[in-house]
């Protein structure tokens, strides 16, 4: 084939098509032509005539030049390349030509798949033209969907990664900033207002972020309440300024479903150049670690990534995975510390305190692994194990005629996860323990994290007879009103207050005593009982008894002990008390 010839229609003899081929061509569903090696159309099939006769510039038919007809529709390098490939195939044979081709330049409009095969040694070609517009559009829609967040129309995680990666392939010294934004307390808003309002809020946040960032920045959504801002060419100080602008976007409260919703945002920043970081995922992960640190430091905070955050994260991950195996391997143990009723000196309950019998490091106190379990999301699994063990132990003591209450410490993250009620119910059902025997302890500071959520779950538990206790009261600076409105029956006075009460005549002792007395009266006024924690000396014991605390707990009474030791300890104690009344 010579390619398109100049000039309009030519007067020349049309070569005849092989007779059998005509029937085969007509059987093809797609418009098809038989081409002479010189480019003349020798034959067109029925589909060609049917589908193309009404098109502008057509009909193109037998005797016309194929190349000219094609170039009349679209003339550019791609199409000329296609025609050259057809000429090559006709002249020299080889693999069939098979290309997708837009009918108009610029990748819009209709698409055809052009397939050409050489049908004889003389170089005759059959060229079919299948309309693939629907398929191309479907593929493009999927690709768009795959890269756009459906709720906000912002770039999604995948597209953001592509955009960051593109930045990192540019100038090796140009900085790229990734800001990881996490809306504070969004889950609680979502739960209380409902998911439609939550979706609307997320859309509003997206709009505001777009308004508060520069034209050259990209705002994207990773999912949930997590957004990313890509700051092109941003140094650390530019990124910090950008983070503050993002926080400004939250200055005005949001309005949704007739509610006024004040929100704040925590921001983690990671800045690097292509020379320093080679993967977009690394930058996003660093910014994620920074926002984690920002959250841990309190709400509405900005934190810049530093390598020690990565070290800490790796440690957390290692401990979490070891701990997960430890639970399965039975390396966790629960020790029980007795709780004494101060007026009668009777031991009425115990507090369960978990320990990790580590194969190399020995018996680890909870302070060494609970924070990591909380950070890694493993604390739910750990608490379920503790609840199950404690419920079984307490049911066994009950059966032995030792009706003790057993208190289990609950983490704030467990309240946040929303499985507490189900987990407690399961432990009671499995052990047969009466709900009245179980106490759940939540620290004052964790209650303050999300008071409504804690209150809702505690209320549900208390209805079924389980007692709730506020731990370490006086160690934080929580709002008193919040604490007293909690559905809890016990207030545990923090060790730091109790430690100071003894030492008659000392100013600090009288101040501590006054503080404990105030808490005791506060508890009483709210219909709650009080516990003095960490009582270490006989003098402290006497003072907290005199100050009216209901219960005492501390080393002077007993240290935490394994479950198996408890009945013996109780037995020896009652024998001692029988001789020396206490
Ligand atoms: P907590 O709930 O306030 O428990 C009391 C802590 O004070 C225990 O430390 C106990 O051994 C210690 N203690 C008791 N009496 C005295 C005393 O007279 N003097 C002194 N100096 N300390 C005393 P432990 O066992 O190391 O537990 C520390 C914290 O770990 C607990 O504080 C609790 O918040 C947490 N924890 C313990 N077990 C669990 C658990 O199963 N789940 C969760 N989420 N947290 C737990
Ligand atoms: Mg406790
Ligand atoms: Mg405590």
Coordinates of C-alpha atoms in Angstrom, one line a residue, residues 77 89 144 146 179 193 232 258 375 417 454 463 482 518 523:
X77 CA 0.9 11.7 13.7
X89 CA 1.9 -5.1 6.8
X144 CA -11.5 8.1 37.8
X146 CA -10.3 4.6 41.6
X179 CA 0.4 17.4 56.1
X193 CA -25.4 13.2 64.9
X232 CA 4.5 21.7 46.7
X258 CA -29.5 22.1 62.8
X375 CA -1.5 2.5 71.1
X417 CA -13.9 0.9 70.4
X454 CA -18.0 6.6 78.7
X463 CA -28.4 -1.2 84.8
X482 CA -18.0 15.9 84.3
X518 CA -13.2 17.2 100.3
X523 CA -18.3 11.3 96.8

